[in-house]
Amino acid sequence: MPRPLGELEDAVMTRVWKWNRPVTVREVLEDLQQGRSIAYTTVMTVLDNLHQKGWVRREAEGRAYRYEAVSTRAAYAAALMNDAWAQSDNPAAALVAFFGMMSEEQRHALADAVRIVQGPESPQEPEPGQVATENTGEKPAENPAEKPGENPGAAPQDGGR
């Protein structure tokens, strides 16, 4: 993974990612100037550096270039997290510490992401009142209150004949 973005590189890339279209140096400059004093040549140099590092691609338009992000901000954040996790000598402890720093909203987003990654083939959460069992290959114990064929809500086993 490339090194993390510097402060000015991140400010420029934030605009490129937010606008999600090819941008000019002038557009980025004008937006950055709303919050700081910065020169055209500085923004041009930063975009050129980002191009050299592989963060943006560029296409000539007259005497200037239009710059476009190569990947998303989410992919960048994921790569940073993966790199940090890979550097840990105890990845499980690093994850526990990271999860402990998360807000409730972030934990919900994590749970949603895990469900997406696991996909529809994954075991579902037990229905309310259903006993969750480990996948040991054994059948769960039968409920002694129900005997086979005596479940009043069950569909007939012989097709209803």
Coordinates of N, CA, C and O in Angstrom, one line a residue:
M1 N 0.8 -1.2 0.0 CA 0.0 0.0 0.0 C 0.9 1.2 0.0 O 1.9 1.3 0.7
P2 N 0.5 2.3 -0.7 CA 1.2 3.5 -0.7 C 1.2 4.1 0.7 O 0.3 3.8 1.5
R3 N 2.1 5.0 1.0 CA 2.1 5.7 2.2 C 0.8 6.5 2.4 O 0.2 6.9 1.5
P4 N 0.4 6.8 3.7 CA -0.8 7.6 3.9 C -0.6 9.0 3.3 O 0.5 9.5 3.2
L5 N -1.7 9.6 2.9 CA -1.6 10.9 2.3 C -1.2 11.9 3.4 O -1.6 11.8 4.5
G6 N -0.5 12.9 2.9 CA -0.2 14.1 3.8 C -1.4 15.0 3.9 O -2.4 14.8 3.2
E7 N -1.3 16.0 4.8 CA -2.4 16.9 5.0 C -3.0 17.5 3.8 O -4.2 17.5 3.5
L8 N -2.1 18.1 3.0 CA -2.5 18.8 1.8 C -3.0 17.8 0.7 O -4.0 18.0 0.0
E9 N -2.3 16.7 0.6 CA -2.7 15.6 -0.4 C -4.1 15.2 0.0 O -5.0 15.0 -0.9
D10 N -4.4 15.0 1.3 CA -5.7 14.5 1.7 C -6.8 15.6 1.4 O -7.9 15.3 1.0
A11 N -6.5 16.9 1.6 CA -7.4 17.9 1.3 C -7.8 17.9 -0.2 O -8.9 18.1 -0.5
V12 N -6.8 17.7 -1.0 CA -7.0 17.7 -2.5 C -7.8 16.5 -2.8 O -8.8 16.5 -3.5
M13 N -7.4 15.3 -2.3 CA -8.1 14.0 -2.6 C -9.5 14.1 -2.1 O -10.4 13.5 -2.7
T14 N -9.8 14.7 -1.0 CA -11.1 14.8 -0.4 C -12.1 15.4 -1.5 O -13.2 15.0 -1.7
R15 N -11.6 16.5 -2.1 CA -12.4 17.1 -3.1 C -12.6 16.2 -4.4 O -13.7 16.1 -4.9
V16 N -11.5 15.6 -4.8 CA -11.6 14.7 -6.0 C -12.6 13.6 -5.7 O -13.4 13.3 -6.5
W17 N -12.5 13.0 -4.5 CA -13.4 11.9 -4.1 C -14.9 12.4 -4.0 O -15.8 11.8 -4.5
K18 N -15.0 13.6 -3.4 CA -16.4 14.1 -3.1 C -17.0 14.5 -4.5 O -18.2 14.2 -4.6
W19 N -16.3 15.1 -5.4 CA -16.9 15.5 -6.6 C -17.1 14.3 -7.6 O -18.0 14.4 -8.5
N20 N -16.3 13.2 -7.4 CA -16.5 12.0 -8.2 C -16.6 12.2 -9.7 O -17.5 11.7 -10.4
R21 N -15.7 13.1 -10.2 CA -15.6 13.4 -11.7 C -14.2 13.9 -11.9 O -13.5 14.4 -11.0
P22 N -13.8 14.0 -13.2 CA -12.5 14.6 -13.5 C -12.6 16.1 -13.1 O -13.5 16.8 -13.4
V23 N -11.5 16.6 -12.4 CA -11.4 17.9 -12.0 C -10.2 18.6 -12.5 O -9.2 18.0 -12.8
T24 N -10.2 20.0 -12.5 CA -9.0 20.7 -12.9 C -8.3 21.3 -11.7 O -8.9 21.4 -10.6
V25 N -7.1 21.7 -11.9 CA -6.4 22.3 -10.8 C -7.1 23.6 -10.3 O -7.3 23.8 -9.1
R26 N -7.7 24.3 -11.3 CA -8.4 25.6 -10.9 C -9.6 25.3 -10.0 O -9.8 26.0 -9.1
E27 N -10.3 24.2 -10.3 CA -11.5 23.9 -9.5 C -11.1 23.6 -8.1 O -11.7 24.0 -7.1
V28 N -10.1 22.8 -7.9 CA -9.6 22.4 -6.6 C -9.0 23.6 -5.9 O -9.3 23.8 -4.7
L29 N -8.3 24.4 -6.6 CA -7.7 25.6 -6.0 C -8.8 26.5 -5.5 O -8.7 27.0 -4.3
E30 N -9.8 26.8 -6.3 CA -10.9 27.7 -5.8 C -11.6 27.2 -4.6 O -12.0 27.9 -3.7
D31 N -11.8 25.9 -4.5 CA -12.4 25.3 -3.4 C -11.5 25.4 -2.1 O -12.0 25.7 -1.0
L32 N -10.3 25.1 -2.3 CA -9.3 25.1 -1.2 C -9.2 26.5 -0.7 O -9.0 26.8 0.5
Q33 N -9.2 27.5 -1.6 CA -9.0 28.9 -1.2 C -10.1 29.5 -0.3 O -10.0 30.5 0.3
Q34 N -11.2 28.7 -0.2 CA -12.3 29.2 0.7 C -11.9 29.0 2.2 O -12.4 29.7 3.0
G35 N -10.9 28.1 2.4 CA -10.5 27.9 3.8 C -9.0 28.2 4.1 O -8.6 28.2 5.2
R36 N -8.3 28.5 3.1 CA -6.8 28.8 3.3 C -6.3 29.6 2.1 O -6.8 29.5 1.0
S37 N -5.1 30.2 2.3 CA -4.4 30.8 1.2 C -3.5 29.8 0.6 O -2.6 29.2 1.3
I38 N -3.6 29.6 -0.7 CA -2.8 28.6 -1.4 C -2.6 29.0 -2.8 O -3.5 29.6 -3.4
A39 N -1.5 28.7 -3.4 CA -1.2 29.1 -4.7 C -1.6 28.0 -5.8 O -1.6 26.8 -5.4
Y40 N -1.8 28.5 -7.0 CA -2.2 27.6 -8.1 C -1.1 26.5 -8.3 O -1.4 25.4 -8.4
T41 N 0.2 27.0 -8.2 CA 1.3 26.1 -8.5 C 1.4 25.0 -7.4 O 1.9 23.9 -7.7
T42 N 1.0 25.4 -6.2 CA 1.0 24.4 -5.1 C 0.0 23.3 -5.4 O 0.4 22.1 -5.2
V43 N -1.2 23.6 -5.7 CA -2.2 22.6 -6.0 C -1.8 21.8 -7.2 O -2.0 20.6 -7.3
M44 N -1.2 22.5 -8.3 CA -0.8 21.7 -9.4 C 0.3 20.7 -9.1 O 0.3 19.6 -9.5
T45 N 1.2 21.1 -8.2 CA 2.3 20.2 -7.8 C 1.7 19.0 -7.0 O 2.1 17.9 -7.2
V46 N 0.8 19.3 -6.1 CA 0.2 18.2 -5.3 C -0.5 17.3 -6.2 O -0.4 16.0 -6.1
L47 N -1.3 17.7 -7.2 CA -2.0 16.8 -8.1 C -1.0 16.1 -9.0 O -1.2 14.9 -9.2
D48 N 0.1 16.7 -9.4 CA 1.1 16.0 -10.1 C 1.7 14.9 -9.2 O 1.9 13.7 -9.7
N49 N 2.0 15.2 -8.0 CA 2.5 14.2 -7.1 C 1.6 13.0 -6.9 O 2.0 11.9 -6.8
L50 N 0.3 13.4 -6.7 CA -0.7 12.3 -6.5 C -0.8 11.4 -7.8 O -1.0 10.2 -7.7
H51 N -0.6 12.0 -9.0 CA -0.6 11.3 -10.2 C 0.6 10.3 -10.2 O 0.5 9.1 -10.6
Q52 N 1.8 10.9 -9.8 CA 3.0 10.0 -9.8 C 2.9 8.9 -8.8 O 3.5 7.8 -9.0
K53 N 2.2 9.1 -7.7 CA 2.0 8.1 -6.7 C 0.9 7.1 -7.0 O 0.7 6.1 -6.3
G54 N 0.1 7.4 -8.1 CA -0.9 6.5 -8.5 C -2.3 6.7 -7.9 O -3.2 5.9 -8.0
W55 N -2.5 7.8 -7.2 CA -3.8 8.1 -6.6 C -4.8 8.7 -7.6 O -6.0 8.5 -7.4
V56 N -4.3 9.4 -8.6 CA -5.2 9.9 -9.7 C -4.6 9.6 -11.0 O -3.4 9.4 -11.2
R57 N -5.5 9.6 -12.0 CA -5.1 9.5 -13.4 C -5.4 10.9 -14.0 O -6.2 11.6 -13.4
R58 N -4.8 11.2 -15.1 CA -5.0 12.5 -15.7 C -5.2 12.4 -17.2 O -4.6 11.5 -17.8
E59 N -5.9 13.3 -17.7 CA -6.1 13.4 -19.1 C -5.9 14.8 -19.6 O -6.5 15.7 -19.0
A60 N -5.2 15.0 -20.6 CA -4.9 16.3 -21.1 C -6.2 16.9 -21.7 O -7.0 16.3 -22.4
E61 N -6.4 18.2 -21.4 CA -7.5 19.0 -21.9 C -6.9 20.4 -22.3 O -6.7 21.2 -21.4
G62 N -6.6 20.5 -23.5 CA -5.9 21.8 -23.9 C -4.5 21.8 -23.4 O -3.8 20.8 -23.5
R63 N -4.2 22.9 -22.7 CA -2.9 23.0 -22.1 C -2.9 22.5 -20.6 O -1.8 22.6 -19.9
A64 N -4.0 22.1 -20.1 CA -4.1 21.6 -18.7 C -4.5 20.1 -18.7 O -4.6 19.5 -19.7
Y65 N -4.6 19.7 -17.4 CA -5.1 18.3 -17.2 C -6.4 18.3 -16.4 O -6.7 19.2 -15.7
R66 N -7.1 17.2 -16.6 CA -8.2 16.9 -15.7 C -7.8 15.6 -14.9 O -7.3 14.7 -15.5
Y67 N -8.0 15.7 -13.6 CA -7.6 14.6 -12.7 C -8.8 13.9 -12.2 O -9.8 14.5 -11.9
E68 N -8.6 12.5 -12.1 CA -9.7 11.7 -11.6 C -9.2 10.6 -10.6 O -8.1 10.1 -10.9
A69 N -9.9 10.4 -9.6 CA -9.4 9.4 -8.6 C -9.3 8.0 -9.2 O -10.2 7.6 -10.0
V70 N -8.3 7.3 -8.8 CA -8.1 5.9 -9.3 C -9.0 4.9 -8.5 O -9.5 3.9 -9.0
S71 N -9.2 5.2 -7.2 CA -10.0 4.4 -6.3 C -10.8 5.3 -5.4 O -10.7 6.5 -5.4
T72 N -11.6 4.7 -4.5 CA -12.5 5.4 -3.7 C -11.9 5.8 -2.3 O -10.9 5.2 -1.9
R73 N -12.5 6.7 -1.6 CA -12.0 7.0 -0.3 C -12.2 5.8 0.6 O -11.3 5.5 1.5
A74 N -13.2 5.0 0.4 CA -13.5 3.8 1.2 C -12.4 2.8 1.0 O -11.9 2.2 2.0
A75 N -11.9 2.7 -0.2 CA -10.8 1.7 -0.5 C -9.5 2.2 0.2 O -8.7 1.4 0.7
Y76 N -9.3 3.5 0.2 CA -8.1 4.1 0.8 C -8.2 3.8 2.3 O -7.2 3.4 2.9
A77 N -9.3 4.1 3.0 CA -9.5 3.9 4.4 C -9.3 2.4 4.7 O -8.6 2.1 5.7
A78 N -9.8 1.5 3.9 CA -9.7 0.1 4.1 C -8.2 -0.3 4.0 O -7.7 -1.1 4.8
A79 N -7.5 0.2 3.1 CA -6.1 -0.1 2.9 C -5.3 0.4 4.1 O -4.4 -0.3 4.6
L80 N -5.6 1.6 4.7 CA -4.9 2.1 5.8 C -5.2 1.2 7.0 O -4.2 0.8 7.8
M81 N -6.4 0.8 7.2 CA -6.8 -0.1 8.3 C -6.0 -1.5 8.2 O -5.5 -2.0 9.2
N82 N -6.0 -2.0 7.0 CA -5.4 -3.3 6.8 C -3.9 -3.2 7.0 O -3.3 -4.1 7.6
D83 N -3.3 -2.1 6.6 CA -1.9 -1.9 6.8 C -1.5 -1.8 8.3 O -0.6 -2.4 8.8
A84 N -2.3 -1.0 9.0 CA -2.1 -0.9 10.4 C -2.3 -2.2 11.2 O -1.5 -2.6 12.0
W85 N -3.3 -3.0 10.8 CA -3.6 -4.3 11.4 C -2.5 -5.3 11.1 O -2.0 -6.0 12.0
A86 N -1.9 -5.2 9.9 CA -0.9 -6.2 9.5 C 0.4 -5.9 10.2 O 1.2 -6.8 10.4
Q87 N 0.6 -4.7 10.7 CA 1.8 -4.3 11.4 C 1.8 -4.7 12.9 O 2.8 -4.7 13.6
S88 N 0.6 -5.1 13.4 CA 0.4 -5.5 14.8 C 1.1 -6.8 15.1 O 1.0 -7.8 14.3
D89 N 1.7 -7.0 16.3 CA 2.2 -8.3 16.7 C 1.1 -9.1 17.3 O 1.3 -10.3 17.5
N90 N 0.0 -8.5 17.6 CA -1.2 -9.3 18.1 C -2.4 -8.7 17.5 O -3.1 -7.9 18.0
P91 N -2.7 -9.3 16.3 CA -3.9 -8.7 15.5 C -5.2 -8.8 16.3 O -6.0 -7.9 16.2
A92 N -5.4 -9.9 17.0 CA -6.7 -10.0 17.8 C -6.8 -8.9 18.8 O -7.9 -8.2 19.0
A93 N -5.7 -8.6 19.5 CA -5.7 -7.5 20.5 C -5.9 -6.2 19.9 O -6.6 -5.3 20.4
A94 N -5.3 -6.0 18.7 CA -5.5 -4.7 18.0 C -7.0 -4.5 17.6 O -7.5 -3.4 17.7
L95 N -7.6 -5.6 17.1 CA -9.0 -5.5 16.7 C -9.9 -5.2 18.0 O -10.8 -4.4 17.9
V96 N -9.6 -5.8 19.1 CA -10.4 -5.6 20.3 C -10.2 -4.1 20.7 O -11.2 -3.5 21.0
A97 N -9.0 -3.6 20.7 CA -8.8 -2.2 21.0 C -9.5 -1.3 20.0 O -10.1 -0.3 20.4
F98 N -9.5 -1.6 18.8 CA -10.1 -0.8 17.7 C -11.6 -0.8 17.9 O -12.3 0.2 17.9
F99 N -12.2 -2.0 18.1 CA -13.6 -2.1 18.3 C -14.1 -1.3 19.6 O -15.1 -0.7 19.6
G100 N -13.2 -1.3 20.6 CA -13.5 -0.6 21.8 C -13.5 0.9 21.6 O -14.2 1.7 22.4
M101 N -12.8 1.4 20.6 CA -12.8 2.9 20.3 C -14.1 3.3 19.5 O -14.3 4.5 19.3
M102 N -14.8 2.3 18.9 CA -15.9 2.6 18.0 C -17.1 3.2 18.7 O -17.4 2.8 19.8
S103 N -17.8 4.1 18.0 CA -19.1 4.6 18.5 C -20.1 3.5 18.3 O -19.9 2.5 17.5
E104 N -21.3 3.7 18.8 CA -22.4 2.7 18.6 C -22.7 2.7 17.1 O -23.0 1.7 16.5
E105 N -22.7 3.9 16.5 CA -23.0 4.0 15.0 C -22.0 3.2 14.2 O -22.3 2.5 13.3
Q106 N -20.7 3.3 14.6 CA -19.7 2.6 13.9 C -19.8 1.1 14.1 O -19.6 0.3 13.1
R107 N -20.2 0.7 15.3 CA -20.4 -0.8 15.5 C -21.6 -1.3 14.7 O -21.5 -2.4 14.1
H108 N -22.6 -0.5 14.5 CA -23.7 -0.9 13.6 C -23.2 -1.0 12.2 O -23.6 -2.0 11.5
A109 N -22.4 -0.1 11.8 CA -21.9 -0.1 10.4 C -21.0 -1.3 10.2 O -21.1 -2.0 9.1
L110 N -20.2 -1.7 11.2 CA -19.4 -2.9 11.2 C -20.2 -4.1 11.0 O -20.0 -5.0 10.2
A111 N -21.3 -4.2 11.8 CA -22.2 -5.4 11.8 C -22.8 -5.5 10.4 O -22.9 -6.6 9.8
D112 N -23.2 -4.4 9.8 CA -23.8 -4.4 8.5 C -22.8 -4.8 7.4 O -23.1 -5.6 6.6
A113 N -21.5 -4.4 7.6 CA -20.5 -4.8 6.7 C -20.2 -6.3 6.7 O -20.0 -6.9 5.7
V114 N -20.2 -6.8 8.0 CA -19.9 -8.2 8.1 C -21.0 -9.0 7.4 O -20.8 -10.0 6.8
R115 N -22.3 -8.6 7.6 CA -23.4 -9.3 6.9 C -23.2 -9.3 5.4 O -23.5 -10.2 4.7
I116 N -22.8 -8.1 4.9 CA -22.6 -8.0 3.4 C -21.5 -8.9 3.0 O -21.7 -9.6 2.0
V117 N -20.4 -9.0 3.7 CA -19.3 -9.8 3.3 C -19.6 -11.3 3.4 O -19.2 -12.1 2.5
Q118 N -20.3 -11.6 4.4 CA -20.7 -13.1 4.6 C -21.7 -13.5 3.6 O -21.7 -14.7 3.2
G119 N -22.5 -12.6 3.1 CA -23.5 -12.9 2.0 C -24.6 -13.8 2.5 O -24.7 -14.2 3.7
P120 N -25.5 -14.1 1.6 CA -26.7 -14.9 1.9 C -26.5 -16.3 2.3 O -27.4 -17.0 2.9
E121 N -25.3 -16.9 2.0 CA -25.0 -18.3 2.3 C -24.7 -18.5 3.8 O -24.7 -19.6 4.3
S122 N -24.5 -17.4 4.5 CA -24.1 -17.5 5.9 C -25.2 -17.9 6.8 O -26.4 -17.6 6.5
P123 N -24.9 -18.5 7.9 CA -26.0 -18.8 8.9 C -26.7 -17.6 9.4 O -26.0 -16.6 9.6
Q124 N -28.0 -17.7 9.5 CA -28.8 -16.6 9.9 C -28.8 -16.5 11.4 O -28.6 -17.5 12.1
E125 N -29.2 -15.3 11.9 CA -29.4 -15.2 13.3 C -30.6 -16.0 13.7 O -31.5 -16.2 12.9
P126 N -30.6 -16.6 14.9 CA -31.7 -17.4 15.3 C -33.0 -16.5 15.4 O -32.9 -15.4 15.8
E127 N -34.1 -17.1 15.1 CA -35.4 -16.4 15.2 C -35.7 -16.2 16.7 O -35.2 -17.0 17.5
P128 N -36.5 -15.2 17.1 CA -36.8 -15.1 18.5 C -37.4 -16.4 19.0 O -38.3 -17.0 18.4
G129 N -36.9 -16.9 20.1 CA -37.4 -18.1 20.7 C -36.7 -19.4 20.2 O -36.9 -20.4 20.7
Q130 N -35.9 -19.2 19.1 CA -35.2 -20.4 18.6 C -33.9 -20.5 19.3 O -33.2 -19.5 19.6
V131 N -33.5 -21.7 19.6 CA -32.2 -21.9 20.3 C -31.1 -22.0 19.3 O -31.2 -22.7 18.3
A132 N -30.1 -21.2 19.5 CA -28.9 -21.2 18.6 C -28.0 -22.4 19.1 O -27.8 -22.6 20.2
T133 N -27.5 -23.1 18.1 CA -26.6 -24.3 18.4 C -25.4 -24.1 17.6 O -25.4 -23.5 16.5
E134 N -24.3 -24.6 18.1 CA -23.0 -24.6 17.4 C -23.1 -25.6 16.3 O -23.8 -26.6 16.4
N135 N -22.4 -25.4 15.2 CA -22.4 -26.4 14.1 C -21.4 -27.5 14.4 O -20.2 -27.4 14.0
T136 N -21.8 -28.5 15.2 CA -21.0 -29.6 15.6 C -21.2 -30.8 14.7 O -20.6 -31.8 14.9
G137 N -22.2 -30.7 13.9 CA -22.6 -31.9 13.1 C -23.7 -32.7 13.7 O -24.3 -33.6 13.2
E138 N -24.0 -32.4 15.0 CA -25.0 -33.1 15.7 C -26.3 -32.3 15.6 O -26.4 -31.1 15.4
K139 N -27.4 -33.1 15.6 CA -28.7 -32.4 15.5 C -29.0 -31.8 16.9 O -28.7 -32.4 17.9
P140 N -29.7 -30.7 16.9 CA -30.1 -30.1 18.2 C -31.1 -31.0 18.9 O -31.8 -31.8 18.2
A141 N -31.1 -31.0 20.2 CA -32.0 -31.8 21.0 C -33.5 -31.4 20.6 O -33.8 -30.3 20.4
E142 N -34.3 -32.4 20.5 CA -35.7 -32.2 20.2 C -36.4 -31.6 21.4 O -36.0 -31.8 22.6
N143 N -37.4 -30.8 21.2 CA -38.2 -30.2 22.2 C -39.1 -31.3 22.7 O -39.9 -31.8 22.0
P144 N -39.0 -31.7 24.0 CA -39.9 -32.8 24.5 C -41.4 -32.5 24.4 O -42.2 -33.4 24.4
A145 N -41.7 -31.2 24.3 CA -43.2 -30.9 24.2 C -43.7 -31.2 22.8 O -44.9 -31.2 22.6
E146 N -42.8 -31.3 21.8 CA -43.3 -31.6 20.5 C -42.8 -33.0 20.0 O -41.6 -33.2 20.1
K147 N -43.6 -33.8 19.6 CA -43.2 -35.1 19.0 C -43.3 -35.0 17.5 O -44.1 -34.2 17.0
P148 N -42.5 -35.7 16.8 CA -42.5 -35.6 15.3 C -44.0 -35.9 14.8 O -44.7 -36.7 15.3
G149 N -44.4 -35.0 13.9 CA -45.7 -35.1 13.3 C -46.8 -34.5 14.2 O -48.0 -34.5 13.8
E150 N -46.5 -33.9 15.3 CA -47.5 -33.3 16.2 C -47.3 -31.8 16.3 O -47.7 -31.2 17.2
N151 N -46.5 -31.2 15.4 CA -46.3 -29.7 15.4 C -47.5 -29.1 14.7 O -47.7 -29.2 13.5
P152 N -48.4 -28.4 15.5 CA -49.6 -27.9 14.9 C -49.4 -26.9 13.8 O -50.3 -26.7 12.9
G153 N -48.3 -26.1 13.8 CA -48.1 -25.1 12.7 C -47.3 -25.7 11.5 O -47.1 -25.0 10.6
A154 N -46.9 -26.9 11.6 CA -46.0 -27.5 10.5 C -46.9 -27.9 9.3 O -48.0 -28.3 9.4
A155 N -46.2 -27.8 8.1 CA -46.9 -28.2 6.9 C -46.9 -29.7 6.9 O -46.0 -30.4 7.4
P156 N -47.9 -30.3 6.3 CA -48.0 -31.8 6.2 C -46.8 -32.3 5.5 O -46.3 -31.7 4.5
Q157 N -46.2 -33.4 5.9 CA -45.0 -34.0 5.3 C -45.3 -34.8 4.1 O -44.4 -35.0 3.3
D158 N -46.5 -35.2 3.8 CA -46.9 -36.0 2.7 C -47.6 -35.2 1.6 O -48.3 -35.8 0.7
G159 N -47.4 -33.9 1.6 CA -48.0 -33.1 0.6 C -49.4 -32.8 0.8 O -50.2 -32.3 0.0
G160 N -50.0 -33.2 2.0 CA -51.3 -32.9 2.4 C -52.3 -34.0 2.0 O -53.5 -33.8 1.9
R161 N -51.8 -35.2 1.6 CA -52.7 -36.2 1.2 C -53.2 -37.0 2.3 O -52.6 -37.4 3.2

